[in-house]
Short mmCIF file of N, CA, C and O in Angstrom, two decimals:
data_model
loop_
_atom_site.label_atom_id
_atom_site.label_comp_id
_atom_site.label_asym_id
_atom_site.label_seq_id
_atom_site.Cartn_x
_atom_site.Cartn_y
_atom_site.Cartn_z
N MET A 226 -41.30 -53.11 -278.38
CA MET A 226 -40.95 -53.29 -277.55
C MET A 226 -38.82 -52.97 -277.41
O MET A 226 -39.33 -52.20 -278.05
N LYS A 227 -39.13 -52.94 -276.14
CA LYS A 227 -38.06 -52.08 -276.46
C LYS A 227 -35.90 -52.59 -276.36
O LYS A 227 -36.09 -53.75 -276.28
N LYS A 228 -36.05 -52.01 -276.65
CA LYS A 228 -34.33 -51.24 -276.73
C LYS A 228 -33.55 -52.86 -276.51
O LYS A 228 -33.81 -51.80 -275.01
N ASN A 229 -32.39 -53.34 -276.37
CA ASN A 229 -31.56 -54.12 -275.49
C ASN A 229 -30.50 -53.48 -275.81
O ASN A 229 -30.00 -52.98 -276.95
N ILE A 230 -29.58 -53.05 -275.19
CA ILE A 230 -28.78 -52.81 -274.78
C ILE A 230 -27.07 -53.35 -274.60
O ILE A 230 -27.43 -53.53 -272.50
N ASP A 231 -26.41 -53.71 -274.75
CA ASP A 231 -25.57 -54.85 -274.43
C ASP A 231 -24.35 -53.56 -273.92
O ASP A 231 -23.77 -52.88 -274.78
N VAL A 232 -23.60 -53.99 -272.83
CA VAL A 232 -22.88 -52.76 -272.15
C VAL A 232 -21.88 -53.51 -270.87
O VAL A 232 -22.15 -54.63 -271.31
N VAL A 233 -20.66 -52.93 -270.95
CA VAL A 233 -19.25 -53.88 -270.29
C VAL A 233 -18.51 -52.69 -268.99
O VAL A 233 -19.14 -51.40 -269.86
N GLY A 234 -18.31 -53.11 -268.27
CA GLY A 234 -18.15 -52.71 -267.15
C GLY A 234 -17.26 -52.76 -266.67
O GLY A 234 -16.99 -54.11 -266.45
N ALA A 235 -16.42 -51.98 -266.05
CA ALA A 235 -15.26 -52.33 -265.60
C ALA A 235 -14.42 -52.20 -264.05
O ALA A 235 -15.24 -50.71 -263.33
N ALA A 236 -14.85 -53.06 -262.98
CA ALA A 236 -14.58 -53.24 -261.79
C ALA A 236 -13.05 -53.05 -261.32
O ALA A 236 -12.70 -53.79 -261.30
N PHE A 237 -11.93 -51.42 -261.48
CA PHE A 237 -10.75 -52.25 -261.39
C PHE A 237 -10.50 -51.70 -259.85
O PHE A 237 -11.49 -51.73 -259.04
N ILE A 238 -9.23 -52.87 -259.67
CA ILE A 238 -8.46 -52.76 -258.33
C ILE A 238 -7.78 -52.81 -258.32
O ILE A 238 -7.28 -52.49 -258.92
N GLU A 239 -6.76 -51.25 -257.12
CA GLU A 239 -5.96 -51.31 -256.84
C GLU A 239 -5.61 -50.46 -255.24
O GLU A 239 -6.74 -50.51 -254.52
N ASP A 240 -4.71 -51.82 -254.81
CA ASP A 240 -4.24 -51.45 -253.43
C ASP A 240 -5.91 -52.15 -252.75
O ASP A 240 -6.01 -51.33 -251.20
N ASP A 241 -6.24 -53.25 -252.86
CA ASP A 241 -7.79 -53.48 -252.34
C ASP A 241 -9.24 -52.47 -252.23
O ASP A 241 -9.44 -52.79 -251.27
N LYS A 242 -8.62 -51.34 -253.12
CA LYS A 242 -9.92 -50.62 -252.99
C LYS A 242 -10.44 -50.97 -254.47
O LYS A 242 -10.02 -50.91 -256.13
N ILE A 243 -11.79 -50.35 -254.97
CA ILE A 243 -12.29 -50.29 -256.44
C ILE A 243 -12.89 -49.27 -257.06
O ILE A 243 -13.55 -48.49 -255.64
N LEU A 244 -12.62 -48.92 -257.73
CA LEU A 244 -12.94 -47.85 -258.58
C LEU A 244 -14.66 -47.51 -258.51
O LEU A 244 -15.03 -48.54 -259.87
N ALA A 245 -15.08 -46.65 -258.39
CA ALA A 245 -16.59 -46.30 -257.80
C ALA A 245 -16.16 -45.26 -258.92
O ALA A 245 -15.51 -43.96 -258.95
N THR A 246 -17.57 -45.15 -259.98
CA THR A 246 -17.25 -43.46 -261.62
C THR A 246 -18.92 -43.30 -260.64
O THR A 246 -20.13 -43.47 -261.17
N LYS A 247 -18.72 -41.88 -260.81
CA LYS A 247 -20.06 -40.75 -260.83
C LYS A 247 -20.23 -40.11 -262.00
O LYS A 247 -19.66 -39.83 -262.25
N ARG A 248 -21.56 -41.04 -262.50
CA ARG A 248 -22.25 -39.98 -263.81
C ARG A 248 -22.72 -38.62 -263.61
O ARG A 248 -23.46 -38.20 -262.83
N SER A 249 -21.62 -38.11 -264.55
CA SER A 249 -22.27 -36.65 -264.49
C SER A 249 -23.73 -37.00 -264.64
O SER A 249 -24.75 -37.14 -265.10
N ASP A 250 -23.88 -35.11 -264.24
CA ASP A 250 -25.86 -34.79 -263.91
C ASP A 250 -26.39 -34.76 -264.77
O ASP A 250 -27.52 -34.88 -265.14
N ASP A 251 -25.91 -34.33 -266.01
CA ASP A 251 -26.79 -33.91 -267.66
C ASP A 251 -26.57 -35.81 -268.59
O ASP A 251 -27.05 -34.99 -269.59
N ARG A 252 -26.66 -36.45 -268.28
CA ARG A 252 -26.17 -37.63 -269.06
C ARG A 252 -27.10 -38.35 -268.12
O ARG A 252 -28.03 -38.64 -267.53
N ILE A 253 -28.02 -39.05 -268.92
CA ILE A 253 -28.87 -40.06 -268.54
C ILE A 253 -28.38 -41.52 -267.12
O ILE A 253 -27.03 -41.30 -267.29
N LEU A 254 -29.17 -41.50 -266.33
CA LEU A 254 -29.25 -41.85 -265.02
C LEU A 254 -27.87 -41.43 -264.39
O LEU A 254 -27.10 -41.19 -263.39
N GLY A 255 -27.69 -39.74 -264.67
CA GLY A 255 -26.82 -38.81 -263.70
C GLY A 255 -26.88 -39.15 -261.85
O GLY A 255 -28.07 -39.60 -261.93
N THR A 256 -25.89 -38.70 -261.76
CA THR A 256 -25.69 -38.86 -260.21
C THR A 256 -26.03 -39.80 -259.26
O THR A 256 -25.04 -40.08 -258.53
N LEU A 257 -26.11 -40.89 -260.70
CA LEU A 257 -26.53 -42.58 -259.87
C LEU A 257 -24.46 -42.49 -259.67
O LEU A 257 -23.64 -42.45 -260.90
N TRP A 258 -23.97 -43.94 -259.13
CA TRP A 258 -22.87 -44.63 -259.45
C TRP A 258 -23.25 -45.75 -260.14
O TRP A 258 -23.61 -46.26 -260.44
N GLU A 259 -21.24 -46.13 -260.93
CA GLU A 259 -21.43 -47.17 -262.31
C GLU A 259 -19.65 -47.72 -261.82
O GLU A 259 -18.88 -46.92 -261.09
N PHE A 260 -19.70 -48.68 -262.95
CA PHE A 260 -18.43 -49.30 -262.99
C PHE A 260 -18.07 -48.45 -264.96
O PHE A 260 -18.98 -48.52 -265.36
N PRO A 261 -17.30 -47.69 -264.51
CA PRO A 261 -16.78 -47.33 -265.79
C PRO A 261 -17.18 -48.97 -267.05
O PRO A 261 -16.21 -49.66 -266.66
N GLY A 262 -17.41 -48.34 -268.19
CA GLY A 262 -17.40 -48.31 -269.49
C GLY A 262 -18.33 -48.66 -270.45
O GLY A 262 -18.22 -46.80 -270.21
N GLY A 263 -19.07 -49.30 -271.47
CA GLY A 263 -19.59 -48.42 -272.30
C GLY A 263 -20.56 -49.79 -273.18
O GLY A 263 -20.19 -51.02 -272.44
N LYS A 264 -21.19 -49.46 -273.89
CA LYS A 264 -21.75 -50.35 -274.85
C LYS A 264 -21.09 -51.03 -276.00
O LYS A 264 -19.48 -49.76 -276.04
N ILE A 265 -21.26 -52.15 -276.01
CA ILE A 265 -20.60 -53.41 -277.00
C ILE A 265 -21.04 -53.04 -278.68
O ILE A 265 -21.98 -53.84 -278.49
N GLU A 266 -19.68 -52.52 -279.59
CA GLU A 266 -20.07 -52.61 -280.21
C GLU A 266 -19.81 -53.39 -281.38
O GLU A 266 -19.27 -55.17 -280.77
N LYS A 267 -20.80 -54.10 -282.18
CA LYS A 267 -21.22 -55.03 -283.36
C LYS A 267 -19.87 -55.49 -283.92
O LYS A 267 -18.75 -54.18 -284.12
N GLY A 268 -19.45 -56.67 -283.25
CA GLY A 268 -18.16 -58.10 -284.24
C GLY A 268 -16.87 -57.27 -283.44
O GLY A 268 -15.60 -57.88 -282.65
N GLU A 269 -16.91 -56.45 -281.94
CA GLU A 269 -16.54 -56.78 -280.42
C GLU A 269 -16.93 -58.21 -280.01
O GLU A 269 -17.90 -58.09 -279.11
N THR A 270 -15.55 -58.53 -278.86
CA THR A 270 -15.69 -59.27 -277.65
C THR A 270 -15.61 -58.42 -276.67
O THR A 270 -15.85 -57.09 -276.47
N PRO A 271 -16.62 -58.53 -275.18
CA PRO A 271 -16.40 -57.72 -274.94
C PRO A 271 -15.55 -57.36 -274.13
O PRO A 271 -15.69 -55.88 -273.27
N GLU A 272 -14.13 -58.05 -273.77
CA GLU A 272 -13.01 -57.58 -273.21
C GLU A 272 -12.54 -56.42 -274.79
O GLU A 272 -12.03 -55.62 -274.28
N GLN A 273 -12.84 -56.34 -275.54
CA GLN A 273 -11.53 -55.53 -276.40
C GLN A 273 -12.70 -53.37 -276.67
O GLN A 273 -12.59 -52.83 -276.50
N ALA A 274 -14.21 -54.91 -276.07
CA ALA A 274 -15.44 -53.33 -275.81
C ALA A 274 -14.61 -53.37 -274.50
O ALA A 274 -14.99 -50.98 -274.30
N LEU A 275 -14.16 -53.26 -273.33
CA LEU A 275 -13.72 -52.31 -272.55
C LEU A 275 -12.56 -51.54 -272.59
O LEU A 275 -12.38 -51.11 -272.17
N LYS A 276 -11.96 -52.37 -273.17
CA LYS A 276 -9.97 -51.42 -273.25
C LYS A 276 -10.77 -50.65 -274.25
O LYS A 276 -9.58 -49.60 -273.92
N ARG A 277 -11.56 -50.14 -275.18
CA ARG A 277 -12.11 -48.96 -276.54
C ARG A 277 -12.34 -48.28 -275.28
O ARG A 277 -11.93 -47.20 -275.48
N GLU A 278 -13.46 -48.22 -274.26
CA GLU A 278 -14.54 -47.82 -273.82
C GLU A 278 -13.58 -47.04 -272.83
O GLU A 278 -13.39 -45.72 -272.92
N LEU A 279 -12.82 -47.67 -272.18
CA LEU A 279 -11.78 -47.23 -271.54
C LEU A 279 -10.32 -45.79 -272.17
O LEU A 279 -10.77 -45.04 -270.82
N PHE A 280 -10.40 -46.21 -273.19
CA PHE A 280 -9.17 -45.62 -273.77
C PHE A 280 -10.04 -44.51 -274.03
O PHE A 280 -9.77 -43.20 -274.08
N GLU A 281 -11.64 -44.16 -274.62
CA GLU A 281 -12.42 -43.27 -274.99
C GLU A 281 -12.82 -42.34 -273.51
O GLU A 281 -12.37 -41.15 -273.93
N GLU A 282 -13.01 -42.89 -272.34
CA GLU A 282 -13.67 -41.86 -271.50
C GLU A 282 -12.68 -41.97 -270.63
O GLU A 282 -12.43 -40.46 -270.00
N PHE A 283 -11.62 -42.22 -270.37
CA PHE A 283 -10.27 -42.22 -269.60
C PHE A 283 -9.11 -41.17 -270.27
O PHE A 283 -8.48 -40.98 -268.68
N ASN A 284 -9.40 -41.96 -271.56
CA ASN A 284 -7.65 -41.85 -271.58
C ASN A 284 -6.87 -43.49 -271.26
O ASN A 284 -5.57 -42.71 -271.04
N ASP A 285 -7.34 -44.08 -270.94
CA ASP A 285 -6.16 -44.97 -269.91
C ASP A 285 -5.87 -45.89 -270.91
O ASP A 285 -6.74 -46.85 -271.01
N ASP A 286 -4.58 -47.28 -271.07
CA ASP A 286 -5.19 -48.38 -271.50
C ASP A 286 -5.18 -49.14 -270.03
O ASP A 286 -5.03 -48.99 -268.70
N ILE A 287 -6.29 -50.54 -270.02
CA ILE A 287 -6.63 -51.13 -269.15
C ILE A 287 -6.48 -52.56 -269.01
O ILE A 287 -5.88 -52.98 -270.66
N GLN A 288 -5.73 -53.49 -267.85
CA GLN A 288 -6.13 -55.21 -268.86
C GLN A 288 -7.28 -55.72 -268.63
O GLN A 288 -7.39 -55.17 -266.77
N VAL A 289 -8.11 -56.58 -268.38
CA VAL A 289 -9.54 -57.23 -268.86
C VAL A 289 -9.09 -58.04 -267.43
O VAL A 289 -7.69 -59.09 -268.00
N GLY A 290 -9.78 -58.32 -266.41
CA GLY A 290 -9.15 -60.02 -265.49
C GLY A 290 -10.58 -60.54 -266.33
O GLY A 290 -11.61 -60.34 -266.85
N ASP A 291 -10.61 -61.10 -264.76
CA ASP A 291 -11.72 -62.70 -264.05
C ASP A 291 -13.34 -61.66 -264.32
O ASP A 291 -13.44 -60.51 -264.13
N LYS A 292 -14.13 -62.25 -265.07
CA LYS A 292 -15.56 -61.26 -265.09
C LYS A 292 -16.06 -62.32 -263.66
O LYS A 292 -15.42 -62.80 -262.89
N VAL A 293 -16.89 -60.35 -263.15
CA VAL A 293 -17.33 -60.34 -261.70
C VAL A 293 -18.23 -61.82 -261.49
O VAL A 293 -18.71 -62.28 -260.50
N THR A 294 -19.32 -61.46 -261.79
CA THR A 294 -20.51 -62.32 -262.09
C THR A 294 -21.30 -62.66 -264.03
O THR A 294 -21.20 -61.81 -264.77
N ASP A 295 -22.29 -63.30 -263.50
CA ASP A 295 -23.49 -63.05 -264.65
C ASP A 295 -23.47 -61.80 -265.03
O ASP A 295 -23.97 -61.11 -264.88
N THR A 296 -23.82 -61.56 -267.13
CA THR A 296 -24.54 -60.51 -266.87
C THR A 296 -25.75 -60.49 -266.23
O THR A 296 -27.12 -60.99 -266.65
N SER A 297 -25.71 -58.87 -266.18
CA SER A 297 -27.26 -58.67 -264.89
C SER A 297 -27.60 -57.78 -266.12
O SER A 297 -27.81 -57.04 -266.70
N SER A 298 -29.79 -57.68 -266.66
CA SER A 298 -30.22 -57.48 -266.60
C SER A 298 -30.94 -56.40 -266.76
O SER A 298 -31.46 -56.29 -265.18
N PHE A 299 -31.29 -54.80 -266.24
CA PHE A 299 -32.57 -54.12 -265.68
C PHE A 299 -32.59 -53.20 -267.10
O PHE A 299 -32.76 -52.95 -268.28
N GLU A 300 -34.42 -53.35 -266.59
CA GLU A 300 -34.72 -53.34 -267.99
C GLU A 300 -35.46 -50.60 -267.45
O GLU A 300 -36.13 -51.25 -266.01
N TYR A 301 -34.66 -50.04 -268.15
CA TYR A 301 -35.15 -48.74 -267.54
C TYR A 301 -35.72 -48.48 -268.35
O TYR A 301 -36.71 -49.39 -269.80
N ASP A 302 -36.91 -47.17 -269.20
CA ASP A 302 -37.94 -46.73 -269.69
C ASP A 302 -37.15 -46.27 -271.14
O ASP A 302 -37.66 -46.51 -272.37
N PHE A 303 -35.16 -46.55 -271.01
CA PHE A 303 -35.40 -46.31 -272.72
C PHE A 303 -34.21 -47.67 -272.97
O PHE A 303 -34.47 -47.58 -273.89
N GLY A 304 -34.65 -48.22 -272.54
CA GLY A 304 -34.38 -49.90 -272.74
C GLY A 304 -34.09 -50.64 -272.19
O GLY A 304 -33.88 -50.39 -270.24
N THR A 305 -33.69 -51.73 -272.37
CA THR A 305 -33.40 -53.06 -271.32
C THR A 305 -31.26 -53.30 -271.16
O THR A 305 -30.89 -53.28 -271.79
N VAL A 306 -30.52 -52.49 -269.83
CA VAL A 306 -29.25 -52.50 -270.19
C VAL A 306 -28.88 -54.32 -269.73
O VAL A 306 -28.87 -54.51 -268.86
N ASN A 307 -28.11 -54.93 -270.49
CA ASN A 307 -27.68 -56.23 -269.96
C ASN A 307 -26.59 -55.75 -270.18
O ASN A 307 -25.15 -55.73 -270.93
N LEU A 308 -25.01 -55.70 -269.00
CA LEU A 308 -24.53 -55.36 -268.39
C LEU A 308 -23.54 -55.75 -268.37
O LEU A 308 -24.16 -57.83 -267.27
N THR A 309 -22.60 -56.51 -268.54
CA THR A 309 -21.89 -57.92 -268.42
C THR A 309 -19.80 -56.89 -267.39
O THR A 309 -19.95 -56.39 -267.73
N VAL A 310 -19.98 -57.23 -266.42
CA VAL A 310 -18.27 -56.72 -265.35
C VAL A 310 -17.48 -57.25 -265.95
O VAL A 310 -17.31 -58.11 -264.63
N TYR A 311 -16.03 -56.61 -266.06
CA TYR A 311 -15.40 -57.64 -265.40
C TYR A 311 -14.09 -56.90 -264.37
O TYR A 311 -13.70 -55.14 -264.01
N TYR A 312 -13.05 -58.01 -263.75
CA TYR A 312 -12.37 -56.74 -262.82
C TYR A 312 -11.42 -56.28 -264.08
O TYR A 312 -11.28 -56.78 -264.58
N ALA A 313 -10.77 -55.59 -263.87
CA ALA A 313 -9.69 -54.93 -264.46
C ALA A 313 -8.84 -54.27 -263.55
O ALA A 313 -8.57 -54.19 -262.53
N LYS A 314 -7.31 -53.83 -264.18
CA LYS A 314 -6.24 -53.06 -263.36
C LYS A 314 -5.72 -51.81 -265.00
O LYS A 314 -6.26 -52.48 -265.80
N PHE A 315 -5.50 -50.56 -264.34
CA PHE A 315 -4.62 -49.86 -265.20
C PHE A 315 -3.45 -50.33 -265.26
O PHE A 315 -2.63 -50.13 -264.71
N ILE A 316 -2.90 -50.07 -266.29
CA ILE A 316 -1.27 -49.85 -267.11
C ILE A 316 -1.34 -48.19 -267.37
O ILE A 316 0.19 -48.50 -266.77
N THR A 317 -2.25 -47.74 -267.93
CA THR A 317 -1.61 -45.66 -267.28
C THR A 317 -2.64 -45.51 -266.58
O THR A 317 -3.88 -46.09 -265.78
N HIS A 318 -2.33 -44.38 -266.32
CA HIS A 318 -3.02 -43.21 -264.99
C HIS A 318 -3.33 -42.58 -265.09
O HIS A 318 -2.77 -40.60 -265.31
N ASN A 319 -4.74 -41.82 -266.65
CA ASN A 319 -4.60 -40.38 -267.12
C ASN A 319 -5.96 -40.13 -266.62
O ASN A 319 -5.31 -38.70 -266.21
N PHE A 320 -7.04 -40.86 -265.92
CA PHE A 320 -7.98 -40.50 -265.44
C PHE A 320 -9.21 -38.86 -265.95
O PHE A 320 -9.39 -38.30 -265.55
N ASN A 321 -8.75 -38.53 -267.69
CA ASN A 321 -9.48 -37.80 -268.58
C ASN A 321 -11.22 -38.11 -267.96
O ASN A 321 -11.59 -38.90 -268.90
N LEU A 322 -11.85 -37.22 -267.39
CA LEU A 322 -13.00 -37.69 -267.31
C LEU A 322 -14.03 -36.64 -268.10
O LEU A 322 -13.76 -35.48 -268.55
N ILE A 323 -14.74 -37.86 -268.83
CA ILE A 323 -15.40 -37.07 -269.77
C ILE A 323 -17.13 -38.08 -269.62
O ILE A 323 -17.42 -37.39 -269.37
N ALA A 324 -17.30 -38.61 -269.16
CA ALA A 324 -18.72 -38.94 -269.33
C ALA A 324 -19.35 -38.95 -267.43
O ALA A 324 -20.39 -39.85 -266.74
N HIS A 325 -17.87 -39.00 -266.84
CA HIS A 325 -18.50 -38.57 -264.84
C HIS A 325 -18.05 -37.53 -264.42
O HIS A 325 -17.34 -36.60 -264.66
N SER A 326 -18.75 -37.60 -263.46
CA SER A 326 -18.26 -35.96 -262.65
C SER A 326 -17.19 -36.75 -261.41
O SER A 326 -17.35 -34.79 -260.85
N LYS A 327 -16.63 -37.73 -261.20
CA LYS A 327 -16.73 -38.26 -260.24
C LYS A 327 -16.46 -39.39 -259.83
O LYS A 327 -16.67 -39.76 -260.66
N ILE A 328 -14.70 -39.70 -258.89
CA ILE A 328 -14.67 -41.30 -259.17
C ILE A 328 -13.99 -40.99 -257.19
O ILE A 328 -12.81 -40.08 -257.33
N GLU A 329 -14.33 -42.50 -256.99
CA GLU A 329 -13.14 -41.96 -256.09
C GLU A 329 -13.19 -44.76 -255.93
O GLU A 329 -13.56 -44.55 -256.12
N TRP A 330 -11.65 -44.47 -255.22
CA TRP A 330 -11.34 -45.79 -255.16
C TRP A 330 -12.60 -45.70 -253.33
O TRP A 330 -11.95 -45.31 -252.51
N MET A 331 -12.74 -47.38 -253.26
CA MET A 331 -13.29 -46.87 -252.35
C MET A 331 -13.66 -48.75 -252.16
O MET A 331 -13.02 -49.74 -252.48
N SER A 332 -13.42 -48.89 -250.44
CA SER A 332 -13.27 -50.37 -250.02
C SER A 332 -14.37 -50.77 -251.11
O SER A 332 -15.06 -50.64 -250.89
N GLN A 333 -14.40 -52.78 -250.26
CA GLN A 333 -15.73 -53.47 -250.19
C GLN A 333 -16.71 -52.73 -249.46
O GLN A 333 -17.95 -52.64 -249.89
N GLU A 334 -16.29 -52.74 -247.82
CA GLU A 334 -17.39 -51.65 -247.07
C GLU A 334 -18.08 -50.53 -247.81
O GLU A 334 -18.91 -50.90 -248.10
N GLU A 335 -17.53 -50.18 -248.43
CA GLU A 335 -17.50 -48.19 -248.94
C GLU A 335 -18.53 -48.44 -250.22
O GLU A 335 -19.69 -47.65 -250.39
N LEU A 336 -18.30 -49.21 -250.89
CA LEU A 336 -19.13 -49.24 -252.23
C LEU A 336 -20.66 -49.61 -251.76
O LEU A 336 -21.43 -49.27 -252.52
N LYS A 337 -21.45 -49.99 -250.17
CA LYS A 337 -22.71 -50.14 -250.33
C LYS A 337 -22.84 -48.73 -249.86
O LYS A 337 -24.05 -48.38 -249.62
N THR A 338 -22.00 -47.84 -249.69
CA THR A 338 -22.69 -46.12 -249.28
C THR A 338 -23.23 -45.38 -250.05
O THR A 338 -23.51 -44.68 -249.41
N VAL A 339 -22.71 -45.69 -251.07
CA VAL A 339 -23.44 -44.90 -252.66
C VAL A 339 -25.04 -45.53 -253.12
O VAL A 339 -24.91 -46.88 -253.41
N LYS A 340 -25.02 -44.59 -253.87
CA LYS A 340 -26.17 -45.08 -254.62
C LYS A 340 -25.74 -45.46 -256.13
O LYS A 340 -25.71 -44.87 -257.07
N TRP A 341 -26.28 -46.73 -256.71
CA TRP A 341 -25.13 -47.85 -257.48
C TRP A 341 -26.70 -46.97 -258.50
O TRP A 341 -28.07 -47.39 -258.52
N ALA A 342 -25.93 -47.53 -259.76
CA ALA A 342 -27.16 -47.57 -261.36
C ALA A 342 -27.78 -49.12 -260.97
O ALA A 342 -27.19 -50.13 -260.60
N ASP A 343 -29.02 -49.73 -261.55
CA ASP A 343 -29.62 -50.65 -260.67
C ASP A 343 -28.70 -51.46 -261.42
O ASP A 343 -28.52 -52.59 -260.94
N ALA A 344 -28.52 -51.62 -263.31
CA ALA A 344 -27.98 -53.33 -263.67
C ALA A 344 -26.93 -53.13 -262.60
O ALA A 344 -26.29 -54.35 -263.25
N ASP A 345 -25.67 -52.10 -261.89
CA ASP A 345 -24.41 -52.96 -261.82
C ASP A 345 -24.91 -53.43 -259.89
O ASP A 345 -24.24 -53.55 -259.65
N GLN A 346 -26.23 -53.15 -259.51
CA GLN A 346 -26.36 -53.77 -258.45
C GLN A 346 -26.28 -55.12 -258.20
O GLN A 346 -25.18 -55.83 -256.43
N LEU A 347 -25.92 -56.22 -259.16
CA LEU A 347 -25.69 -57.74 -259.55
C LEU A 347 -24.21 -57.38 -258.79
O LEU A 347 -23.16 -58.76 -257.57
N ALA A 348 -23.16 -56.82 -259.61
CA ALA A 348 -22.19 -56.85 -259.63
C ALA A 348 -21.19 -56.49 -258.72
O ALA A 348 -20.16 -56.42 -257.57
N VAL A 349 -22.29 -54.93 -257.91
CA VAL A 349 -21.73 -54.95 -256.72
C VAL A 349 -21.95 -56.04 -255.73
O VAL A 349 -20.99 -55.88 -254.28
N GLY A 350 -22.75 -56.73 -255.87
CA GLY A 350 -23.05 -57.39 -254.47
C GLY A 350 -21.71 -58.35 -254.31
O GLY A 350 -21.72 -58.84 -253.08
N GLU A 351 -21.11 -58.88 -256.08
CA GLU A 351 -20.51 -59.59 -255.47
C GLU A 351 -19.35 -58.98 -255.30
O GLU A 351 -18.02 -59.93 -254.49
N ILE A 352 -18.51 -57.94 -255.42
CA ILE A 352 -17.51 -57.34 -255.38
C ILE A 352 -17.57 -57.89 -253.92
O ILE A 352 -16.32 -57.08 -252.84
N CYS A 353 -18.40 -57.27 -253.09
CA CYS A 353 -18.49 -57.18 -251.91
C CYS A 353 -18.34 -58.39 -251.23
O CYS A 353 -17.66 -57.94 -249.79
N LYS A 354 -18.56 -59.61 -251.89
CA LYS A 354 -17.86 -60.50 -250.92
C LYS A 354 -16.91 -61.91 -251.06
O LYS A 354 -16.43 -62.31 -250.89
N ALA A 355 -16.23 -60.91 -252.59
CA ALA A 355 -15.72 -61.26 -253.01
C ALA A 355 -13.73 -61.36 -252.82
O ALA A 355 -13.60 -60.54 -251.72
N ASP A 356 -12.89 -62.56 -252.21
CA ASP A 356 -11.73 -61.77 -252.16
C ASP A 356 -10.66 -62.11 -252.91
O ASP A 356 -10.55 -62.58 -254.45
N LEU A 357 -10.43 -60.42 -252.72
CA LEU A 357 -10.12 -59.48 -254.14
C LEU A 357 -8.23 -59.74 -254.55
O LEU A 357 -7.76 -58.98 -255.83
N SER A 358 -7.90 -60.60 -253.85
CA SER A 358 -6.47 -61.55 -253.56
C SER A 358 -6.78 -62.33 -254.42
O SER A 358 -5.31 -62.87 -255.56
N LYS A 359 -7.32 -62.98 -254.93
CA LYS A 359 -7.13 -64.31 -255.36
C LYS A 359 -8.23 -63.59 -257.15
O LYS A 359 -8.20 -64.37 -258.39
N VAL A 360 -8.15 -62.57 -257.49
CA VAL A 360 -8.57 -61.94 -259.50
C VAL A 360 -7.38 -62.76 -260.06
O VAL A 360 -6.41 -61.83 -259.65
N LYS A 361 -7.90 -62.65 -261.28
CA LYS A 361 -6.91 -63.40 -262.21
C LYS A 361 -6.68 -62.06 -263.53
O LYS A 361 -7.70 -62.27 -264.03
N PHE A 362 -5.39 -62.33 -263.93
CA PHE A 362 -5.24 -60.94 -264.88
C PHE A 362 -4.60 -61.55 -266.16
O PHE A 362 -3.55 -62.14 -265.93
N GLY A 363 -5.46 -61.86 -267.18
CA GLY A 363 -4.91 -62.29 -268.58
C GLY A 363 -4.02 -64.14 -267.96
O GLY A 363 -2.76 -64.13 -267.62
#
């Protein structure tokens, strides 16, 4: 039986654009685009995990908003990833890249032009048709 991996991602909104991150070539799923985030540790809520992961990955504090969509699951050869994506916004802007080779602010239409990790596809589809002005934070 494959391992279940519960992860959380952040769809950052700034000036009507969404932050997309490209995984470093030397990592699992390298070269694919994703929403930054990571594994939910035992005892953490998804929101707590997202804040911790973004501080670890970018050295930034964030505010977590609405959930983008239901959790999506995708079976990779290394396990099944259960991804929940939340809208988020930055409180600080350090962007120290650890797990990613590139970050880019994209319009909703531009999100459709890059190759996303399969687990992120559901959230990308929802974000592309969402009214970003109605997203709520805290």
